[in-house]
XYZ file of C-alpha atoms in Angstrom:
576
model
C 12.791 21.089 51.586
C 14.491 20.696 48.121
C 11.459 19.199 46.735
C 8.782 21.484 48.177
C 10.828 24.698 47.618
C 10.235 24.889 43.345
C 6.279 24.339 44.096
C 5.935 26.987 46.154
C 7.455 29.422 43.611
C 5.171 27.712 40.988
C 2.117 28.268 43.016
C 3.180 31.732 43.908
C 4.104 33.063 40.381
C 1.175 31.283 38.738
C -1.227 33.811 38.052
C 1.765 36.596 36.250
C 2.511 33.232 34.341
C -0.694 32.939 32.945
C -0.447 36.667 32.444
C 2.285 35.908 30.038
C 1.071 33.033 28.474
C -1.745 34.736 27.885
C -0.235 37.197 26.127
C 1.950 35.118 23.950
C -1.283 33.294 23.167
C -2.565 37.083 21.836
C 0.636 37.491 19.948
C 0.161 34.009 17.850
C -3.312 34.908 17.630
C -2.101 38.215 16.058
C 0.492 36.899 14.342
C -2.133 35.252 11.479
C -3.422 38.431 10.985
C 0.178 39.674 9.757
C 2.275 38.352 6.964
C 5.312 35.672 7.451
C 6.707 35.528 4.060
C 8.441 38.366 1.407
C 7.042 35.919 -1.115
C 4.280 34.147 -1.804
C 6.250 31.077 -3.331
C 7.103 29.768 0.205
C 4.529 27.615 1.963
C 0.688 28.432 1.044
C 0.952 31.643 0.221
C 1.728 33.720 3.830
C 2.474 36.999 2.752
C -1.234 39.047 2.978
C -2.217 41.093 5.954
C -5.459 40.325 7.116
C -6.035 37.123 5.044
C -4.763 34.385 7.094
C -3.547 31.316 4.379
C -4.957 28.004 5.460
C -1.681 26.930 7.451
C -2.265 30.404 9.276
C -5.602 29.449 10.575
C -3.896 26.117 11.595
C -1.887 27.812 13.591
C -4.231 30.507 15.430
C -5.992 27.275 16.150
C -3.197 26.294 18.235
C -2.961 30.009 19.442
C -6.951 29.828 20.660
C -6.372 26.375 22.468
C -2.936 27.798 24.474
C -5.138 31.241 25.681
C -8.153 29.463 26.562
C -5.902 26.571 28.709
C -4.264 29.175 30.379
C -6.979 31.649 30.869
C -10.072 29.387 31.815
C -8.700 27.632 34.973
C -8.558 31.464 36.387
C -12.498 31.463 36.637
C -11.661 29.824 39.858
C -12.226 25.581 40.732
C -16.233 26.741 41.943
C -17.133 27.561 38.762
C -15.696 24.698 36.410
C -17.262 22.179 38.916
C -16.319 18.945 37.695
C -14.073 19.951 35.131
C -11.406 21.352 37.322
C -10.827 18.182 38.392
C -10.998 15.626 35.699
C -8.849 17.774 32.926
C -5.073 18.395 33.523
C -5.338 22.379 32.773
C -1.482 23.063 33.081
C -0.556 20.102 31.447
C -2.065 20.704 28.349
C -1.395 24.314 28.525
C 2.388 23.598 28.485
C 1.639 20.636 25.753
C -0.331 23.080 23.304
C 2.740 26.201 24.190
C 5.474 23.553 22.896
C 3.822 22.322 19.921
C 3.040 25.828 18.689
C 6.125 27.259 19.551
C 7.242 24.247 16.848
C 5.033 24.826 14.181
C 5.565 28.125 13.932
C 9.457 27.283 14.301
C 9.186 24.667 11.216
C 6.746 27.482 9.393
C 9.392 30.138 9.527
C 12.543 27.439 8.585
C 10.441 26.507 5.534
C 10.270 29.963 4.270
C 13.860 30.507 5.180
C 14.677 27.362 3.152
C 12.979 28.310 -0.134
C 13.092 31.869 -0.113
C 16.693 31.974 0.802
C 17.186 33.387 4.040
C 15.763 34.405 7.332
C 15.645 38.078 5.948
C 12.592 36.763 3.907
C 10.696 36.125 7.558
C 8.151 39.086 8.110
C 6.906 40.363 11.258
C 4.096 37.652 11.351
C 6.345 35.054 11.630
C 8.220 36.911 14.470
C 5.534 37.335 16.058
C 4.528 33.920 16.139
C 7.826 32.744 17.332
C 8.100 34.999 20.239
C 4.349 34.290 21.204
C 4.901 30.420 21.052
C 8.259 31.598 23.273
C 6.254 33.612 25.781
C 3.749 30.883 26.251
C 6.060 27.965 26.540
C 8.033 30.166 29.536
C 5.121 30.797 31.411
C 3.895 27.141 31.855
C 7.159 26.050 33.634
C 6.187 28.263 36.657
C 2.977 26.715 36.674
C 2.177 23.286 38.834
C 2.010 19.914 37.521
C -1.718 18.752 36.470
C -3.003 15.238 37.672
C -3.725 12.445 35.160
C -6.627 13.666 33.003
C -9.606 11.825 33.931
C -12.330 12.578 31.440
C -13.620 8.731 30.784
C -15.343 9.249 34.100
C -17.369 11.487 32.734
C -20.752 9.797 32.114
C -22.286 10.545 28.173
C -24.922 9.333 26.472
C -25.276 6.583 23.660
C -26.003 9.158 21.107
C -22.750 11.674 22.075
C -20.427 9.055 21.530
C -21.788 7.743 18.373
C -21.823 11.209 17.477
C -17.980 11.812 18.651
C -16.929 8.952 16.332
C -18.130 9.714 13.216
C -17.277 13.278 13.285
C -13.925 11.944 14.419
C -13.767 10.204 11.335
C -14.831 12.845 9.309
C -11.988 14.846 10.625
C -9.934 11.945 9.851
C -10.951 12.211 6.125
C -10.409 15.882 5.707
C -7.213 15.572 7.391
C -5.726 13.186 4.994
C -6.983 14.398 2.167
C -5.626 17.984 3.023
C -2.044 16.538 3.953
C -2.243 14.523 0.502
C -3.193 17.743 -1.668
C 0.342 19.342 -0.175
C 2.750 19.478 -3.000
C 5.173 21.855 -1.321
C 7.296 19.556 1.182
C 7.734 22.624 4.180
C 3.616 22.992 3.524
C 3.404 19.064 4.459
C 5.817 19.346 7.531
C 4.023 22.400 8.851
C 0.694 20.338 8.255
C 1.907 17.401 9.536
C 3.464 19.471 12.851
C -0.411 20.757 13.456
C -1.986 17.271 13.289
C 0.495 15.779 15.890
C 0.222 18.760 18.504
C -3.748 18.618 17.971
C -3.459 14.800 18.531
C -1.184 15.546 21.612
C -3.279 18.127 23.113
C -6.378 15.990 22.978
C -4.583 13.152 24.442
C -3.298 15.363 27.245
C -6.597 16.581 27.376
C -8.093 13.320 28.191
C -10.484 13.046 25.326
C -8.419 9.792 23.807
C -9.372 8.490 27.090
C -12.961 8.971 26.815
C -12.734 8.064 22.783
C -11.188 4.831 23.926
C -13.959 4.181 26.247
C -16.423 5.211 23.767
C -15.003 2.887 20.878
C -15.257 -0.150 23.422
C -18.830 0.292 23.735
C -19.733 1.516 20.143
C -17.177 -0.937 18.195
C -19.561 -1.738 15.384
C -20.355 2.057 14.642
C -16.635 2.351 14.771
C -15.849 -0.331 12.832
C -18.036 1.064 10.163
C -17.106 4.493 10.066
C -13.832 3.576 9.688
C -14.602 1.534 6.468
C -16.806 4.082 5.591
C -14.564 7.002 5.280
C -11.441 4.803 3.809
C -14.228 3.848 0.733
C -15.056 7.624 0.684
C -11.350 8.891 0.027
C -10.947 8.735 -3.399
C -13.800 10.642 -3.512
C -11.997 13.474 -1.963
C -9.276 13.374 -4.761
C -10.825 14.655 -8.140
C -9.059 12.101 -10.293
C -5.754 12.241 -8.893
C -3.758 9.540 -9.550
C -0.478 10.641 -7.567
C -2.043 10.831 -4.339
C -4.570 7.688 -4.921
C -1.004 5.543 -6.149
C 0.073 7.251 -2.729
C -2.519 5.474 -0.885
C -2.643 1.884 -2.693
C 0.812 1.571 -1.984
C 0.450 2.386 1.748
C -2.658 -0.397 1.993
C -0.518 -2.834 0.354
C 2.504 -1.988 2.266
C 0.101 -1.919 5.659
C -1.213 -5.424 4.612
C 1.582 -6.810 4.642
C 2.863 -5.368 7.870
C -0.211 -6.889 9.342
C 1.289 -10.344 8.300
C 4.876 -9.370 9.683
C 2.795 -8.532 13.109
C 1.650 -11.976 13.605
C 5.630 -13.623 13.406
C 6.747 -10.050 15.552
C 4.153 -8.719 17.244
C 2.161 -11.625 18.680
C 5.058 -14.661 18.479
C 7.887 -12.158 19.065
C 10.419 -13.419 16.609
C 12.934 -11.440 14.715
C 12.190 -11.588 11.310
C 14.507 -9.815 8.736
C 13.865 -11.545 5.436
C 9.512 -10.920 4.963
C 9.899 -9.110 2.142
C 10.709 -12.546 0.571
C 6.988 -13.693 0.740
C 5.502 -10.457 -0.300
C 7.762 -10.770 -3.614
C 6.658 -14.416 -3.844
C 2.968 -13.725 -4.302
C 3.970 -10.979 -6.924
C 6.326 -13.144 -8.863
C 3.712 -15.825 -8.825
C 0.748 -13.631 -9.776
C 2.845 -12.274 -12.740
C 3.995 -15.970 -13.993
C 0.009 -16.477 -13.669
C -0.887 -13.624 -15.156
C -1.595 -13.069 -19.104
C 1.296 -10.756 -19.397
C 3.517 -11.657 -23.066
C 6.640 -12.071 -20.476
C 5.296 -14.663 -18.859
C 6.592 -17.977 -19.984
C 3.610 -20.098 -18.340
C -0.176 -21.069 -20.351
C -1.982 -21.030 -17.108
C -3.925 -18.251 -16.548
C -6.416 -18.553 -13.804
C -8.607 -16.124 -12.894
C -7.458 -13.560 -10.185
C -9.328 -14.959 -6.956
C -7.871 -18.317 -8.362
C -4.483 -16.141 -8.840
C -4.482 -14.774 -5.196
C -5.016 -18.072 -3.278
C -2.094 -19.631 -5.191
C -0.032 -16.813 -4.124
C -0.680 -16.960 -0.737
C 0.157 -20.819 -0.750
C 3.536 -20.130 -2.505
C 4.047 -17.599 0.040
C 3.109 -20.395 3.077
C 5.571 -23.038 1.152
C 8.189 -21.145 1.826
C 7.439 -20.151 5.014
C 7.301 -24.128 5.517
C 10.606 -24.214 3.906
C 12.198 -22.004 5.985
C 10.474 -22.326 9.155
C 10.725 -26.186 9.341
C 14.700 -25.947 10.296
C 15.394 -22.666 11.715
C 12.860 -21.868 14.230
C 14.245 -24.421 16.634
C 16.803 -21.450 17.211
C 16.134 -17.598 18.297
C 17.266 -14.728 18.836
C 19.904 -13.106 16.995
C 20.508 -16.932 14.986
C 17.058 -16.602 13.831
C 17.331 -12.830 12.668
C 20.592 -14.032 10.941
C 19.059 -16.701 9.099
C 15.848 -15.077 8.102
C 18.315 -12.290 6.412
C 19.829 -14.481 4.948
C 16.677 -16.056 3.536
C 15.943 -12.946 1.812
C 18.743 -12.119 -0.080
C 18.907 -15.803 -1.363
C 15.415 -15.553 -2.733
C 16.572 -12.417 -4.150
C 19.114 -13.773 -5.489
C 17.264 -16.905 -7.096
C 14.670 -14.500 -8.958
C 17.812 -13.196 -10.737
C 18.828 -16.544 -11.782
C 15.832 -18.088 -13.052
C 16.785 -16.576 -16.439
C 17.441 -19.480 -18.792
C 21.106 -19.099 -18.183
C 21.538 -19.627 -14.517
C 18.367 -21.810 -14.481
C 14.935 -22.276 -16.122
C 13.470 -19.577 -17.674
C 10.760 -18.304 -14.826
C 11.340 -14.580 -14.172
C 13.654 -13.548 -17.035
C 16.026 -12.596 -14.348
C 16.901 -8.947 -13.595
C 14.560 -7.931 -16.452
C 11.822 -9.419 -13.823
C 8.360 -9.624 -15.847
C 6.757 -6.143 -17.225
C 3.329 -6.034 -18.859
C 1.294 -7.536 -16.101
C -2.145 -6.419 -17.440
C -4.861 -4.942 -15.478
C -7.456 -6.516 -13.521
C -11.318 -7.418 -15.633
C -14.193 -8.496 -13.633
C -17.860 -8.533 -14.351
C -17.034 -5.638 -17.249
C -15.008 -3.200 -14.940
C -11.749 -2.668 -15.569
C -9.320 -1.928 -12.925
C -6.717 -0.334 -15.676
C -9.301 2.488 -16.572
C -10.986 5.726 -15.322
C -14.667 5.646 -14.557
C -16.886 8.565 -13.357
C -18.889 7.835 -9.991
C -21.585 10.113 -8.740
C -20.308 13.161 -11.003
C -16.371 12.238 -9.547
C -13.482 10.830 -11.757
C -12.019 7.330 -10.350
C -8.660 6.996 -11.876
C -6.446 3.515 -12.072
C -4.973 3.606 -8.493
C -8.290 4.224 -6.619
C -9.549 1.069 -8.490
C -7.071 -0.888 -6.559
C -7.058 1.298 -3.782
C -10.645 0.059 -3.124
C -9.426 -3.607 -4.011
C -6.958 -3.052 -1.465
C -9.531 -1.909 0.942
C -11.260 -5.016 0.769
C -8.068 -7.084 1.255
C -7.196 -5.412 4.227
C -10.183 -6.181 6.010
C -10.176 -9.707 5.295
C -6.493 -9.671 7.102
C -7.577 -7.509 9.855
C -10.418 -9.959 10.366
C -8.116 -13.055 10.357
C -5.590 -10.945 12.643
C -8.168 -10.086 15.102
C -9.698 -13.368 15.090
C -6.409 -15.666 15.555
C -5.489 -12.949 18.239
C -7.980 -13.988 20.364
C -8.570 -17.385 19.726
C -6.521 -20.332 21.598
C -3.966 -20.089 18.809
C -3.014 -16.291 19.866
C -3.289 -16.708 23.439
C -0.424 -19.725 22.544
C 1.705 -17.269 20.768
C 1.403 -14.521 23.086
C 2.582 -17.378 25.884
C 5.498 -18.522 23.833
C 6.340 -14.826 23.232
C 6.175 -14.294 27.240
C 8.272 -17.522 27.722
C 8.964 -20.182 25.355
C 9.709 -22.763 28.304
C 7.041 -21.557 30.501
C 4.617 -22.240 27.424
C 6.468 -25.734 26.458
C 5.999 -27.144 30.255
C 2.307 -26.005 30.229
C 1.826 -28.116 27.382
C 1.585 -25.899 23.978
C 3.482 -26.961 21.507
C 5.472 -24.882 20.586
C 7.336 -25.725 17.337
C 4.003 -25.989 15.617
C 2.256 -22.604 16.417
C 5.752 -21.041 15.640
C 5.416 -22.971 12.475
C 2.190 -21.448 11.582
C 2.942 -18.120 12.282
C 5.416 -18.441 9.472
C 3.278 -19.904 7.215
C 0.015 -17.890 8.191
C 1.864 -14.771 7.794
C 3.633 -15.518 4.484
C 0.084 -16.163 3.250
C -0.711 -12.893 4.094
C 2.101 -11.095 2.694
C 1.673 -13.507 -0.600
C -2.157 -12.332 -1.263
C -0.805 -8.530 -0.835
C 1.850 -9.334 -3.781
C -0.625 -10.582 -5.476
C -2.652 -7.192 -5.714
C 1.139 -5.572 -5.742
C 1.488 -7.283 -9.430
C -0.847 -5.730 -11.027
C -0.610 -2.453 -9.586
C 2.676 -1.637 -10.070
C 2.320 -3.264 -13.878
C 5.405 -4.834 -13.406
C 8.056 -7.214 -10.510
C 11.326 -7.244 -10.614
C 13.940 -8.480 -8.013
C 15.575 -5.334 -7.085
C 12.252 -4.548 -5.699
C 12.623 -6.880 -2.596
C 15.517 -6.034 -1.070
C 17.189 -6.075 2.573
C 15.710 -2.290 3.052
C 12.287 -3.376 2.452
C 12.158 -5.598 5.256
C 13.829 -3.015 7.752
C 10.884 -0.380 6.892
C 8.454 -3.258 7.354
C 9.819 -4.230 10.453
C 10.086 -0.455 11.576
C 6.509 0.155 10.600
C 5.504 -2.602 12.966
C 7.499 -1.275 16.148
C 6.924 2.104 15.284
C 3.410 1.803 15.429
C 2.956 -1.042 18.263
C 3.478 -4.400 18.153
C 0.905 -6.862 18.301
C -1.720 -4.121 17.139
C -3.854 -3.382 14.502
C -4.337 0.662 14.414
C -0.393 0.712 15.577
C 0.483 -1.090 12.325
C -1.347 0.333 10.323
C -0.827 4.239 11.517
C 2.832 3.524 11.702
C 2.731 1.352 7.671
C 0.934 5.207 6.623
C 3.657 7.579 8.405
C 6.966 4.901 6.892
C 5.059 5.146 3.333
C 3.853 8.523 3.047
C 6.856 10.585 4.694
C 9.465 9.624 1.897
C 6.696 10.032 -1.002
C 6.051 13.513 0.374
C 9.450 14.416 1.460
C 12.095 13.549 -1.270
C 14.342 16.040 -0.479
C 15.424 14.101 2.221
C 15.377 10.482 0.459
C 19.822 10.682 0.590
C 19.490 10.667 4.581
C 15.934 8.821 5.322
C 17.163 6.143 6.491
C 19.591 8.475 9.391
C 15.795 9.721 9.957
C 14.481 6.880 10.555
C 16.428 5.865 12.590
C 16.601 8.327 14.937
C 13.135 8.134 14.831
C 13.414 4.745 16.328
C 15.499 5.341 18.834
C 13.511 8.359 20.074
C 10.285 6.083 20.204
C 12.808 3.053 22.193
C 13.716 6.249 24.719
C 10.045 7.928 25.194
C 7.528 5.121 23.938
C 8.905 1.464 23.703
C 6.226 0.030 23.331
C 4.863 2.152 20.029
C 2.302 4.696 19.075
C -0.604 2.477 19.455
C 0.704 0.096 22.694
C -0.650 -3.013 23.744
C -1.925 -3.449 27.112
C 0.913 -6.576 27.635
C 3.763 -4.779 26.116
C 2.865 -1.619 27.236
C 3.901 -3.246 31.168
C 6.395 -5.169 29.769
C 8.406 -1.515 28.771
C 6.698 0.139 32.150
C 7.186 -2.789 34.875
C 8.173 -0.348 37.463
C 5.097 1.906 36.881
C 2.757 0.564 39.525
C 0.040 2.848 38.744
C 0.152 2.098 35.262
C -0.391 -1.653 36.347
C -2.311 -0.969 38.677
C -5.078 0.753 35.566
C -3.977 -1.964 33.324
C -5.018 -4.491 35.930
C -8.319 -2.606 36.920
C -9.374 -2.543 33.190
C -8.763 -6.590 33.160
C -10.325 -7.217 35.776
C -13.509 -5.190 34.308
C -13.353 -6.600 31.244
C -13.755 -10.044 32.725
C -16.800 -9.070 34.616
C -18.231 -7.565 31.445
C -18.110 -11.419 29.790
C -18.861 -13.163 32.806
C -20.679 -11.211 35.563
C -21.637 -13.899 37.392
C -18.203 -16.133 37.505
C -16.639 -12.506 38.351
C -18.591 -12.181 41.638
C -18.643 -15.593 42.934
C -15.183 -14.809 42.832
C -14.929 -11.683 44.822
């Protein structure tokens, strides 16, 4: 009776709830229209009346989206037809009421923060925060929705290819606005808008039917995706901050990638990678033509590159050969260890402590720019009318790096190789009795992701002009590691969403680089509690975190089964 008792009241007190929501969604609407700030120093500029700033608009976008989910399912279930079945209404209603009850709560903090004081908060902001209150009040009398089901929906050929590039057009304005946000509380407010559109939509369903729409269009997304990543420096008239910004977060993402095949796929605990990537940039600096170097070999870059990925694999050898016959914590103890020794040997090869390599803590400065075909990668050139500073060169470079690792990744994912490490990551003995061999695939995880890391410190070299020790340090590896679970292990969009969010947060948010590390780890531990297995989840780890869901493996199971049938129809039904 205990259970039934709280629906009942929900069901009765559902339509004044959506009167109130309603209305709170009218207030935020309002709200925009109204000013939030004394000043115009705080944010974007909030303190006009009728002349909603951009982050305004933001927000009576998430004021539309909370009165239309709780006013639409009122037309009655005749009327929506199919749609009052396949979208969870309430849901998302009380999903778009939090998240704009947030925004608006960061919004008004920021202008608190740098104006001085919550007496600097005008009656739009107010407003705003007791709309976002209203709204969030009402949906807790109303029902609980049923799993959105919008992939059933059948679309044409020409909607979804439509749906994914202008989803990647979004994509491209949305980074490009977050990265012209100088003003750190403009950047959190920003960055609050994307995740409760994001969140809405996947409530909504429409990730669902994106997912399903991908799967059948993956070439058009493929390109689109490559597409709009070439197109960004376009976006950023010559600025070199933000294009730096994004070089570093391709590099860092690269090499994340290489961390995902030892992690992710093989599952061991690796604390020390940061060692390899600094191995390919200490080697691609010796190589290079810099007057620091103490070598007369200068290949040319491509040359360059390969070498530093095989320095990178050597040492993967090195250590890999006698350590990963243990696991666990052992391993993550000796991989740390690892890392601070070569460290710690980069330091010494200064002519004192050893021979002469890296000049020691001075590391090697001068590493010129990259020259090929006549282009120079150290100098600004104009393209179509737009300038193309230093850092988009390698930005593009990058770019092209990155998808020859994603195509490697993808590739030994699904060949025998990854189905091996996947096994030994399930069970190590299960896998050793059925015959793989597991010392040797372990073994090339090392080495294949050291290479990896090493052709990413190769571009790293040159970029950053010059490599030094204290540039590889224990922290390095922790953020690489993080960036990996954060995202979702054994992915590639998981890696790479979560390298962007561990690489662009502290370069946008300084004021918080004496306690980033508190906030990143909390960050962790609030992805462990609500989503183990990462933004991005596989479909094996996702049941591995969810094993007592049996609807959830149930879906996971279903979608197996009809991928199978999709390769092999005919196997499938002699089967059945």
């Amino acid at each position: 009776m205990r259970a039934i008792i709280p629906d009942q009241v929900k069901i009765a007190y559902r339509y004044p709830a959506r009167a109130v929501g309603a209305s709170g969604g009218v207030l935020m609407l309002v709200s925009i229209l109204l000013p939030w700030s004394y000043g115009g120093k705080a944010l974007d500029d909030m303190s006009y009346y009728g002349s909603p700033s951009p982050l305004q608009i933001c927000f009576g976008v998430l004021a539309v989206l909370v009165l239309a989910l709780l006013t639409i399912p009122l037309v009655g279930k005749q009327r929506l037809g199919a749609w009052a079945k396949i979208v969870a209404w309430n849901t998302t209603a009380k999903t778009a009421s939090i998240t704009a009850l947030v925004t608006a709560g960061i919004a008004v903090t920021s202008i608190a923060v740098e104006l001085g004081g919550l007496v600097n908060v005008e009656i739009g902001g107010w407003l705003a925060i007791g709309g976002g209150v209203a709204a969030v009040a009402s949906t807790l009398f109303l029902p609980d929705s049923p799993e959105p089901r919008l992939d059933e929906l059948k679309s044409p050929k020409w909607l979804q290819i439509t749906a994914i590039v202008l989803l990647m057009a979004a994509a491209l304005f949305a980074a490009a606005f977050a990265l012209g946000q100088v003003d750190a509380g403009s950047f959190l407010t920003l960055g609050s808008f994307l995740v409760a559109i994001v969140m809405i939509l996947r409530q909504f369903g429409v990730f669902g039917w994106l997912g399903m729409a991908a799967a059948a269009n993956n070439r058009v997304l493929v390109i689109s995706a490559f597409t709009v990543a070439f197109l960004f420096p376009f976006t950023q008239n010559g600025s070199n901050a933000n294009m730096s910004i994004a070089a570093q977060v391709l590099i860092f993402a690269a090499t994340a990638l290489g961390l995902n095949i030892v992690v992710g796929l093989v599952g061991l605990l690796d604390l020390g990678y940061i060692a390899f990537l600094g191995a390919g940039a200490f080697t691609a600096a010796v190589l290079s033509e810099s007057a620091y170097s103490h070598f007369d070999f200068h290949p040319p870059f491509i040359v360059t590159v390969l070498i530093s990925g095989v320095v990178a694999s050597i040492l993967g050898l090195i250590i890999g050969a006698p350590t990963l016959r243990v696991s666990g914590d052992y391993l993550a103890i000796v991989t740390l260890a690892f890392g601070e020794i070569f460290r710690i040997t980069m330091n010494n090869l200064d002519g004192n402590d050893g021979p002469n390599i890296t000049n020691g803590s001075n590391g090697i400065p001068g590493i010129p720019d990259l020259d090929y075909f006549g282009f120079n990668f150290g100098q600004a050139h104009v393209i179509f009318g737009v300038d193309i500073g230093r850092f988009a060169n390698y930005y593009w470079l990058m770019l092209l790096v990155i998808g020859l690792i994603i195509v490697v990744f993808t590739n030994l994912n699904h060949s025998r190789i990854g189905r091996g490490w996947v096994a030994i990551r399930e069970d190590e003995l299960a896998a050793e009795a059925m015959g793989v061999n597991t010392f040797a695939l372990k073994l090339l995880a090392f080495a294949g992701g050291a290479f990896l890391a090493g052709i990413a410190g190769a571009v790293k070299a040159h970029h950053d002009v010059s490599v030094t020790p204290d540039q590889y340090i224990f922290l390095e590896s922790a953020f690489l590691l993080a960036a990996v679970v954060l995202g979702g292990m054994g992915t590639v969009m998981g890696v790479l969403i979560g390298a962007t969010i561990l690489k662009l947060l502290p370069e946008k948010l300084r004021f918080f680089a004496d306690i980033r590390l508190l906030l990143f780890g909390l960050l962790l531990v609030v992805m462990m509690r609500f989503r183990p297995e990462g933004i991005v989840a596989d479909e094996r780890r996702q049941l591995e975190f969810h094993d007592e869901n049996e609807e959830l493996a149930e879906e996971v199971e279903e979608e197996l089964i009809a991928h199978k049938a999709h390769l092999n129809p005919e196997r499938e039904a002699f089967e059945l």
